[in-house]
Coordinates of N, CA, C and O in Angstrom, one line a residue:
X30 N 36.0 -35.6 50.2 CA 34.6 -35.9 50.3 C 34.3 -37.3 49.7 O 33.2 -37.8 49.9
X31 N 35.3 -37.9 49.1 CA 35.0 -39.2 48.5 C 34.5 -39.1 47.1 O 34.1 -40.1 46.5
X32 N 34.4 -37.9 46.6 CA 33.9 -37.7 45.2 C 35.1 -37.7 44.2 O 36.2 -38.0 44.5
X33 N 34.7 -37.5 42.9 CA 35.7 -37.4 41.9 C 35.2 -36.5 40.8 O 34.0 -36.2 40.8
X34 N 36.0 -36.2 39.8 CA 35.5 -35.4 38.7 C 36.2 -36.0 37.4 O 37.2 -36.7 37.4
X35 N 35.4 -35.8 36.3 CA 36.0 -36.2 35.0 C 36.0 -34.9 34.1 O 35.2 -34.0 34.2
X36 N 37.1 -34.8 33.3 CA 37.3 -33.7 32.5 C 37.5 -34.2 31.1 O 38.3 -35.1 30.9
X37 N 36.7 -33.7 30.1 CA 36.8 -34.1 28.7 C 36.9 -32.9 27.9 O 36.1 -32.0 28.0
X38 N 37.9 -32.9 27.0 CA 38.0 -31.7 26.1 C 38.3 -32.2 24.7 O 39.0 -33.2 24.5
X39 N 37.7 -31.5 23.7 CA 37.8 -31.9 22.3 C 38.0 -30.6 21.5 O 37.1 -29.7 21.6
X40 N 39.0 -30.5 20.7 CA 39.3 -29.3 20.0 C 38.1 -29.0 19.1 O 37.6 -29.9 18.4
X41 N 37.7 -27.8 19.1 CA 36.6 -27.4 18.2 C 35.2 -27.7 18.7 O 34.2 -27.3 18.1
X42 N 35.1 -28.5 19.8 CA 33.8 -28.9 20.3 C 33.6 -28.4 21.7 O 32.5 -28.3 22.2
X43 N 34.7 -28.2 22.5 CA 34.5 -27.7 23.9 C 35.0 -28.6 24.9 O 35.6 -29.6 24.6
X44 N 34.7 -28.3 26.1 CA 35.2 -29.0 27.3 C 34.0 -29.3 28.2 O 33.1 -28.4 28.4
X45 N 33.9 -30.4 28.8 CA 32.9 -30.7 29.8 C 33.6 -31.2 31.1 O 34.6 -31.9 31.0
X46 N 33.1 -30.7 32.2 CA 33.6 -31.1 33.5 C 32.4 -31.7 34.3 O 31.3 -31.1 34.3
X47 N 32.6 -32.9 34.8 CA 31.5 -33.5 35.6 C 32.1 -33.7 37.0 O 33.1 -34.3 37.2
X48 N 31.4 -33.3 38.0 CA 31.8 -33.4 39.4 C 30.8 -34.4 40.1 O 29.6 -34.2 40.0
X49 N 31.4 -35.5 40.6 CA 30.6 -36.5 41.3 C 30.9 -36.4 42.8 O 32.0 -36.5 43.2
X50 N 29.8 -36.2 43.6 CA 30.0 -36.1 45.0 C 29.1 -37.1 45.7 O 28.0 -37.5 45.1
X51 N 29.5 -37.7 46.8 CA 28.7 -38.7 47.5 C 27.4 -38.0 48.0 O 27.4 -36.9 48.3
X52 N 26.4 -38.9 48.1 CA 25.1 -38.4 48.7 C 25.3 -38.2 50.2 O 26.0 -38.9 50.8
X53 N 24.5 -37.3 50.7 CA 24.5 -37.0 52.1 C 23.5 -38.0 52.7 O 22.4 -38.3 52.2
X54 N 23.9 -38.6 53.8 CA 23.0 -39.5 54.5 C 21.7 -38.9 54.8 O 21.6 -37.8 55.3
X55 N 20.6 -39.6 54.5 CA 19.3 -39.0 54.7 C 18.8 -38.1 53.7 O 17.7 -37.6 53.8
X56 N 19.6 -37.8 52.7 CA 19.1 -36.9 51.6 C 18.1 -37.6 50.7 O 18.1 -38.8 50.6
X57 N 17.2 -36.8 50.2 CA 16.2 -37.3 49.3 C 16.4 -36.9 47.9 O 16.9 -35.8 47.7
X58 N 15.9 -37.7 47.0 CA 16.0 -37.3 45.5 C 14.7 -36.8 45.1 O 13.7 -37.4 45.4
X59 N 14.7 -35.6 44.4 CA 13.4 -35.1 44.0 C 12.6 -36.1 43.1 O 13.3 -36.9 42.4
X60 N 11.3 -36.1 43.2 CA 10.5 -37.0 42.4 C 10.9 -36.9 40.9 O 11.1 -35.8 40.4
X61 N 10.9 -38.0 40.3 CA 11.3 -38.1 38.8 C 12.8 -38.0 38.5 O 13.2 -38.1 37.4
X62 N 13.6 -37.9 39.6 CA 15.0 -37.8 39.4 C 15.8 -39.1 39.7 O 17.0 -39.2 39.5
X63 N 15.1 -40.0 40.4 CA 15.8 -41.2 40.9 C 16.1 -42.1 39.7 O 15.3 -42.3 38.8
X64 N 17.3 -42.6 39.6 CA 17.7 -43.5 38.6 C 17.2 -44.9 38.9 O 17.1 -45.3 40.0
X65 N 17.0 -45.7 37.8 CA 16.6 -47.1 38.0 C 17.8 -47.8 38.7 O 18.9 -47.6 38.4
X66 N 17.4 -48.7 39.6 CA 18.4 -49.5 40.3 C 19.2 -50.4 39.3 O 18.5 -51.0 38.5
X67 N 20.5 -50.4 39.4 CA 21.2 -51.3 38.5 C 20.9 -52.7 38.8 O 20.6 -53.1 39.9
X68 N 21.0 -53.6 37.7 CA 20.8 -55.0 37.9 C 21.9 -55.6 38.7 O 23.0 -55.2 38.5
X69 N 21.6 -56.6 39.5 CA 22.6 -57.3 40.3 C 23.4 -58.3 39.5 O 22.8 -58.9 38.5
X70 N 24.6 -58.5 39.9 CA 25.4 -59.5 39.2 C 24.9 -60.9 39.7 O 24.3 -61.0 40.7
X71 N 25.3 -61.9 38.9 CA 24.9 -63.2 39.2 C 26.1 -64.1 39.3 O 26.1 -65.3 38.8
X72 N 27.2 -63.6 39.9 CA 28.4 -64.4 40.1 C 29.4 -64.3 39.0 O 30.4 -65.1 39.0
X73 N 29.2 -63.4 38.0 CA 30.2 -63.3 36.9 C 31.5 -62.7 37.3 O 31.6 -61.9 38.2
X74 N 32.6 -63.1 36.5 CA 33.9 -62.5 36.8 C 34.3 -61.7 35.5 O 34.2 -62.2 34.4
X75 N 34.8 -60.5 35.8 CA 35.1 -59.6 34.7 C 36.6 -59.3 34.8 O 37.2 -59.0 35.9
X76 N 37.3 -59.3 33.6 CA 38.7 -58.9 33.5 C 38.6 -57.4 33.0 O 38.2 -57.1 31.9
X77 N 39.1 -56.5 33.9 CA 39.1 -55.1 33.5 C 40.5 -54.8 33.0 O 41.5 -55.0 33.7
X78 N 40.6 -54.3 31.7 CA 41.9 -53.9 31.1 C 41.9 -52.4 30.9 O 41.2 -51.9 30.1
X79 N 42.8 -51.8 31.7 CA 42.8 -50.3 31.7 C 44.2 -49.9 32.1 O 44.7 -50.3 33.2
X80 N 44.8 -49.0 31.3 CA 46.2 -48.6 31.6 C 46.3 -47.5 32.7 O 47.3 -47.4 33.4
X81 N 45.2 -46.7 32.9 CA 45.2 -45.6 33.9 C 44.8 -46.2 35.2 O 43.7 -46.6 35.4
X82 N 45.8 -46.2 36.2 CA 45.5 -46.8 37.5 C 44.3 -46.2 38.2 O 43.5 -46.9 38.8
X83 N 44.1 -44.9 38.1 CA 43.0 -44.2 38.8 C 41.7 -44.7 38.2 O 40.7 -45.0 38.9
X84 N 41.6 -44.7 36.9 CA 40.4 -45.2 36.2 C 40.1 -46.7 36.5 O 39.0 -47.1 36.7
X85 N 41.2 -47.4 36.5 CA 41.1 -48.9 36.8 C 40.5 -49.1 38.2 O 39.6 -49.9 38.4
X86 N 41.0 -48.3 39.2 CA 40.6 -48.4 40.5 C 39.1 -48.1 40.7 O 38.3 -48.8 41.4
X87 N 38.7 -47.0 40.0 CA 37.2 -46.6 40.1 C 36.4 -47.7 39.4 O 35.3 -48.0 39.9
X88 N 36.8 -48.2 38.3 CA 36.0 -49.2 37.6 C 35.9 -50.4 38.4 O 34.8 -51.0 38.5
X89 N 37.0 -50.9 39.0 CA 36.9 -52.1 39.9 C 36.0 -51.8 41.1 O 35.1 -52.7 41.4
X90 N 36.0 -50.7 41.7 CA 35.1 -50.3 42.8 C 33.7 -50.4 42.4 O 32.8 -50.9 43.1
X91 N 33.4 -49.8 41.2 CA 32.0 -49.8 40.7 C 31.5 -51.2 40.4 O 30.4 -51.6 40.8
X92 N 32.3 -52.0 39.7 CA 31.9 -53.4 39.4 C 31.8 -54.2 40.7 O 30.9 -55.0 40.8
X93 N 32.6 -54.0 41.7 CA 32.5 -54.6 42.9 C 31.2 -54.2 43.6 O 30.5 -55.1 44.2
X94 N 30.8 -53.0 43.6 CA 29.6 -52.5 44.2 C 28.4 -53.2 43.5 O 27.4 -53.4 44.1
X95 N 28.5 -53.5 42.2 CA 27.5 -54.1 41.4 C 27.4 -55.6 41.7 O 26.5 -56.3 41.2
X96 N 28.4 -56.1 42.4 CA 28.4 -57.5 42.8 C 29.2 -58.5 41.9 O 29.1 -59.7 42.0
X97 N 30.1 -57.9 41.0 CA 30.9 -58.8 40.1 C 32.2 -59.1 40.8 O 32.7 -58.3 41.6
X98 N 32.8 -60.2 40.4 CA 34.2 -60.5 40.8 C 35.0 -59.9 39.7 O 34.7 -59.9 38.6
X99 N 36.2 -59.3 40.1 CA 36.9 -58.5 39.2 C 38.4 -58.9 39.3 O 39.0 -59.0 40.4
X100 N 39.1 -59.0 38.1 CA 40.5 -59.1 38.0 C 40.9 -58.0 37.1 O 40.1 -57.4 36.3
X101 N 42.2 -57.6 37.1 CA 42.7 -56.5 36.3 C 43.9 -56.8 35.5 O 44.7 -57.7 35.9
X102 N 44.1 -56.0 34.5 CA 45.3 -56.0 33.7 C 45.6 -54.6 33.2 O 44.6 -53.9 33.0
X103 N 46.8 -54.2 33.2 CA 47.1 -52.8 32.8 C 47.2 -52.5 31.3 O 47.3 -51.4 30.9
X104 N 47.2 -53.6 30.5 CA 47.3 -53.4 29.1 C 46.9 -54.7 28.4 O 46.7 -55.7 29.0
X105 N 46.8 -54.7 27.0 CA 46.4 -55.9 26.3 C 47.3 -57.1 26.5 O 46.8 -58.2 26.7
X106 N 48.6 -56.9 26.3 CA 49.5 -58.1 26.5 C 49.4 -58.7 27.9 O 49.4 -59.9 28.1
X107 N 49.2 -57.9 29.0 CA 49.0 -58.5 30.3 C 47.6 -59.2 30.4 O 47.5 -60.2 31.0
X108 N 46.6 -58.7 29.7 CA 45.3 -59.4 29.6 C 45.5 -60.8 28.9 O 45.0 -61.8 29.4
X109 N 46.2 -60.7 27.8 CA 46.4 -62.0 27.0 C 47.1 -63.0 27.9 O 46.8 -64.2 27.9
X110 N 48.1 -62.6 28.7 CA 48.8 -63.5 29.5 C 47.9 -64.1 30.5 O 48.0 -65.3 30.8
X111 N 47.0 -63.4 31.1 CA 46.0 -64.0 32.1 C 45.1 -64.9 31.3 O 44.8 -66.0 31.9
X112 N 44.6 -64.5 30.2 CA 43.7 -65.4 29.4 C 44.4 -66.7 29.0 O 43.8 -67.8 29.0
X113 N 45.7 -66.6 28.6 CA 46.4 -67.8 28.2 C 46.7 -68.7 29.4 O 46.9 -69.9 29.2
X114 N 46.8 -68.1 30.5 CA 47.1 -68.8 31.8 C 45.9 -69.6 32.2 O 46.0 -70.3 33.3
X115 N 44.8 -69.6 31.5 CA 43.6 -70.4 31.9 C 42.6 -69.8 32.8 O 41.7 -70.5 33.2
X116 N 42.8 -68.6 33.2 CA 41.9 -67.9 34.1 C 40.5 -67.9 33.4 O 40.4 -67.6 32.2
X117 N 39.5 -68.1 34.2 CA 38.1 -68.1 33.7 C 37.5 -66.7 33.9 O 37.4 -66.2 35.0
X118 N 37.0 -66.1 32.8 CA 36.3 -64.9 32.9 C 35.0 -65.0 32.1 O 35.0 -65.7 31.1
X119 N 34.0 -64.2 32.5 CA 32.8 -64.1 31.7 C 32.8 -62.9 30.8 O 32.0 -63.0 29.8
X120 N 33.6 -61.9 31.1 CA 33.6 -60.7 30.3 C 35.0 -60.1 30.3 O 35.6 -60.0 31.4
X121 N 35.4 -59.6 29.2 CA 36.6 -58.7 29.2 C 36.1 -57.3 28.9 O 35.4 -57.0 27.9
X122 N 36.4 -56.4 29.9 CA 36.0 -55.0 29.8 C 37.3 -54.2 29.6 O 38.0 -54.0 30.5
X123 N 37.5 -53.7 28.4 CA 38.8 -53.1 28.0 C 38.7 -51.7 27.5 O 37.8 -51.4 26.7
X124 N 39.6 -50.8 27.9 CA 39.8 -49.5 27.3 C 40.2 -49.8 25.8 O 40.8 -50.8 25.5
X125 N 39.9 -48.8 25.0 CA 40.3 -49.0 23.5 C 41.8 -48.5 23.3 O 42.6 -49.2 22.7
X126 N 42.1 -47.3 23.8 CA 43.4 -46.8 23.5 C 44.3 -47.0 24.7 O 44.1 -46.5 25.8
X127 N 45.4 -47.9 24.5 CA 46.3 -48.2 25.6 C 47.7 -48.4 25.0 O 47.9 -48.7 23.8
X128 N 48.7 -48.2 25.9 CA 50.1 -48.4 25.4 C 50.3 -49.9 25.4 O 49.5 -50.7 25.9
X129 N 51.5 -50.3 24.9 CA 51.9 -51.7 24.9 C 51.7 -52.4 23.6 O 51.9 -53.6 23.5
X130 N 51.3 -51.6 22.6 CA 51.3 -52.2 21.2 C 50.0 -53.0 20.9 O 49.9 -53.6 19.9
X131 N 49.0 -53.0 21.8 CA 47.8 -53.7 21.6 C 46.6 -52.8 22.1 O 46.5 -52.5 23.2
X132 N 45.8 -52.4 21.1 CA 44.6 -51.6 21.4 C 43.5 -52.6 22.0 O 43.6 -53.8 21.9
X133 N 42.4 -52.0 22.5 CA 41.3 -52.7 22.9 C 40.7 -53.5 21.7 O 40.2 -54.6 21.9
X134 N 40.7 -52.9 20.5 CA 40.2 -53.6 19.3 C 41.1 -54.8 19.0 O 40.6 -55.9 18.7
X135 N 42.4 -54.7 19.1 CA 43.3 -55.8 19.0 C 43.0 -56.9 20.0 O 43.0 -58.1 19.6
X136 N 42.8 -56.5 21.2 CA 42.5 -57.5 22.2 C 41.1 -58.2 21.9 O 41.0 -59.4 22.1
X137 N 40.1 -57.4 21.5 CA 38.8 -58.0 21.1 C 39.0 -59.1 20.0 O 38.5 -60.2 20.1
X138 N 39.8 -58.8 19.0 CA 40.1 -59.7 17.9 C 40.8 -60.9 18.4 O 40.6 -62.1 18.0
X139 N 41.8 -60.7 19.4 CA 42.5 -61.9 19.9 C 41.5 -62.8 20.7 O 41.6 -64.0 20.6
X140 N 40.7 -62.2 21.5 CA 39.7 -62.9 22.3 C 38.8 -63.8 21.3 O 38.6 -64.9 21.6
X141 N 38.3 -63.1 20.3 CA 37.5 -63.8 19.3 C 38.2 -65.1 18.7 O 37.6 -66.1 18.6
X142 N 39.4 -64.9 18.4 CA 40.2 -66.0 17.8 C 40.6 -67.1 18.7 O 40.7 -68.2 18.4
X143 N 40.9 -66.7 20.0 CA 41.5 -67.6 20.9 C 40.6 -68.1 22.1 O 40.8 -69.1 22.7
X144 N 39.5 -67.3 22.4 CA 38.6 -67.6 23.5 C 37.2 -67.4 23.0 O 36.5 -66.5 23.5
X145 N 36.8 -68.1 21.9 CA 35.4 -67.9 21.4 C 34.4 -68.1 22.5 O 34.5 -69.0 23.4
X146 N 33.4 -67.3 22.5 CA 32.3 -67.3 23.5 C 32.6 -66.4 24.7 O 31.6 -66.1 25.4
X147 N 33.8 -65.9 24.9 CA 34.1 -65.0 25.9 C 33.5 -63.6 25.5 O 33.8 -63.2 24.4
X148 N 32.7 -63.0 26.3 CA 32.1 -61.7 26.0 C 33.1 -60.6 26.1 O 34.0 -60.6 26.9
X149 N 32.9 -59.5 25.3 CA 33.8 -58.4 25.2 C 32.9 -57.1 25.3 O 31.9 -57.0 24.6
X150 N 33.4 -56.1 26.1 CA 32.9 -54.8 26.1 C 34.0 -53.8 26.2 O 35.0 -54.0 26.9
X151 N 34.0 -52.8 25.3 CA 35.1 -51.9 25.2 C 34.6 -50.5 25.7 O 33.4 -50.2 25.8
X152 N 35.6 -49.7 26.1 CA 35.2 -48.3 26.6 C 36.3 -47.4 26.1 O 37.5 -47.7 25.9
X153 N 35.9 -46.1 25.8 CA 36.8 -45.1 25.4 C 36.3 -43.7 25.7 O 35.1 -43.5 25.7
X154 N 37.3 -42.9 26.0 CA 37.0 -41.5 26.2 C 37.3 -40.6 25.0 O 37.1 -39.4 25.0
X155 N 37.7 -41.3 23.9 CA 38.1 -40.5 22.7 C 37.0 -40.7 21.7 O 36.2 -41.6 21.8
X156 N 37.0 -39.7 20.7 CA 36.0 -39.8 19.7 C 36.3 -41.0 18.8 O 37.4 -41.6 18.8
X157 N 35.4 -41.5 18.0 CA 35.6 -42.6 17.2 C 36.8 -42.6 16.3 O 37.5 -43.6 16.2
X158 N 37.1 -41.5 15.7 CA 38.2 -41.4 14.8 C 39.5 -41.6 15.5 O 40.4 -42.3 15.0
X159 N 39.7 -41.0 16.7 CA 40.9 -41.1 17.4 C 41.0 -42.6 18.0 O 42.1 -43.2 17.9
X160 N 39.9 -43.1 18.5 CA 39.9 -44.5 19.0 C 40.2 -45.5 17.9 O 41.0 -46.5 18.2
X161 N 39.7 -45.3 16.7 CA 40.0 -46.2 15.6 C 41.4 -46.3 15.2 O 41.9 -47.3 14.8
X162 N 42.1 -45.1 15.3 CA 43.5 -45.0 14.9 C 43.8 -45.7 13.6 O 44.7 -46.5 13.4
X163 N 42.9 -45.4 12.6 CA 43.1 -46.0 11.2 C 42.5 -47.3 11.0 O 42.6 -47.8 9.9
X164 N 42.0 -48.0 12.0 CA 41.4 -49.3 11.8 C 40.0 -49.2 11.2 O 39.2 -48.3 11.6
X165 N 39.6 -50.1 10.3 CA 38.3 -50.0 9.7 C 37.5 -51.2 10.3 O 37.9 -52.3 10.3
X166 N 36.3 -50.8 10.8 CA 35.4 -51.8 11.4 C 36.1 -52.8 12.3 O 36.0 -54.0 12.0
X167 N 36.9 -52.4 13.2 CA 37.7 -53.3 14.0 C 36.9 -54.3 14.9 O 37.4 -55.4 15.1
X168 N 35.8 -53.9 15.3 CA 34.9 -54.7 16.2 C 33.5 -54.3 16.0 O 32.9 -53.8 16.9
X169 N 32.9 -54.6 14.8 CA 31.5 -54.2 14.5 C 30.5 -54.7 15.5 O 29.5 -54.1 15.7
X170 N 30.7 -55.8 16.1 CA 29.7 -56.4 17.0 C 30.0 -56.2 18.5 O 29.4 -56.8 19.3
X171 N 31.0 -55.3 18.8 CA 31.3 -55.1 20.2 C 30.9 -53.6 20.5 O 31.3 -52.7 19.8
X172 N 30.2 -53.5 21.6 CA 29.7 -52.2 22.0 C 30.9 -51.4 22.6 O 31.8 -52.0 23.3
X173 N 31.0 -50.1 22.4 CA 32.0 -49.2 23.0 C 31.2 -48.3 23.9 O 30.4 -47.4 23.5
X174 N 31.4 -48.4 25.2 CA 30.8 -47.6 26.2 C 31.7 -46.3 26.3 O 32.9 -46.4 26.6
X175 N 31.1 -45.2 26.1 CA 31.8 -43.9 26.1 C 32.1 -43.4 27.5 O 31.2 -43.3 28.3
X176 N 33.3 -43.0 27.7 CA 33.7 -42.4 29.0 C 33.4 -40.9 28.9 O 33.6 -40.3 27.9
X177 N 33.1 -40.3 30.0 CA 32.8 -40.8 31.3 C 31.4 -41.4 31.3 O 30.5 -41.0 30.6
X178 N 31.2 -42.4 32.1 CA 29.9 -43.0 32.2 C 29.5 -43.2 33.7 O 30.3 -43.3 34.6
X179 N 28.2 -43.1 33.9 CA 27.7 -43.3 35.3 C 27.6 -44.8 35.6 O 27.6 -45.6 34.7
X180 N 27.5 -45.1 36.9 CA 27.4 -46.5 37.3 C 26.2 -47.2 36.7 O 26.3 -48.4 36.3
X181 N 25.1 -46.5 36.5 CA 23.9 -47.1 35.9 C 24.2 -47.5 34.4 O 23.8 -48.5 34.0
X182 N 24.9 -46.6 33.7 CA 25.3 -46.9 32.4 C 26.2 -48.1 32.3 O 26.1 -49.0 31.4
X183 N 27.2 -48.2 33.2 CA 28.1 -49.3 33.3 C 27.3 -50.6 33.6 O 27.5 -51.6 32.9
X184 N 26.4 -50.5 34.5 CA 25.6 -51.7 34.9 C 24.8 -52.2 33.7 O 24.8 -53.4 33.4
X185 N 24.2 -51.3 32.9 CA 23.4 -51.7 31.8 C 24.3 -52.3 30.7 O 24.0 -53.3 30.1
X186 N 25.4 -51.6 30.4 CA 26.3 -52.1 29.3 C 26.9 -53.5 29.7 O 27.0 -54.4 28.8
X187 N 27.3 -53.7 30.9 CA 27.8 -55.0 31.3 C 26.7 -56.1 31.2 O 27.0 -57.2 30.7
X188 N 25.5 -55.8 31.7 CA 24.4 -56.8 31.6 C 24.1 -57.2 30.2 O 23.9 -58.3 29.8
X189 N 24.1 -56.1 29.3 CA 23.8 -56.4 27.9 C 24.9 -57.2 27.3 O 24.7 -58.1 26.5
X190 N 26.2 -56.9 27.6 CA 27.3 -57.6 27.0 C 27.3 -59.1 27.5 O 27.6 -60.0 26.7
X191 N 26.9 -59.3 28.7 CA 26.9 -60.6 29.3 C 25.7 -61.4 28.7 O 25.7 -62.7 28.7
X192 N 24.7 -60.7 28.2 CA 23.6 -61.4 27.6 C 22.6 -61.9 28.6 O 22.0 -62.9 28.7

């Protein structure tokens, strides 16, 4: 059907399942249920750093639908390689928990030190304690968008991160 689902489970708290299905052509939304239209992109380029191929593909599709140019990296070291290569980005949108020895927090700190002015937005499907993995205040000024998120939430967070 072109839809997808997200499954999130946390010990002692429960499990949530969200099923996303495409709208039927000609269907109407009941009054009061329509979401605000996401803000349009203004030519920005976003580097999406996500180790999960399926999540990366969905994120790229969503950002593309919102009008952004998108490049991808599968982990922090791959993102650093692109950034060191001189590629111009307006925003780095990175997962927090990734393999490769570099978390999203580590990447945010690298960006701050080596590409000042480059905006950063992180995302995670884990609770704060798991995502932090022992780090204290790793990125106090960087928003973490909690997974799963709707396209409207993504649009808002990206616009806010871009300023």
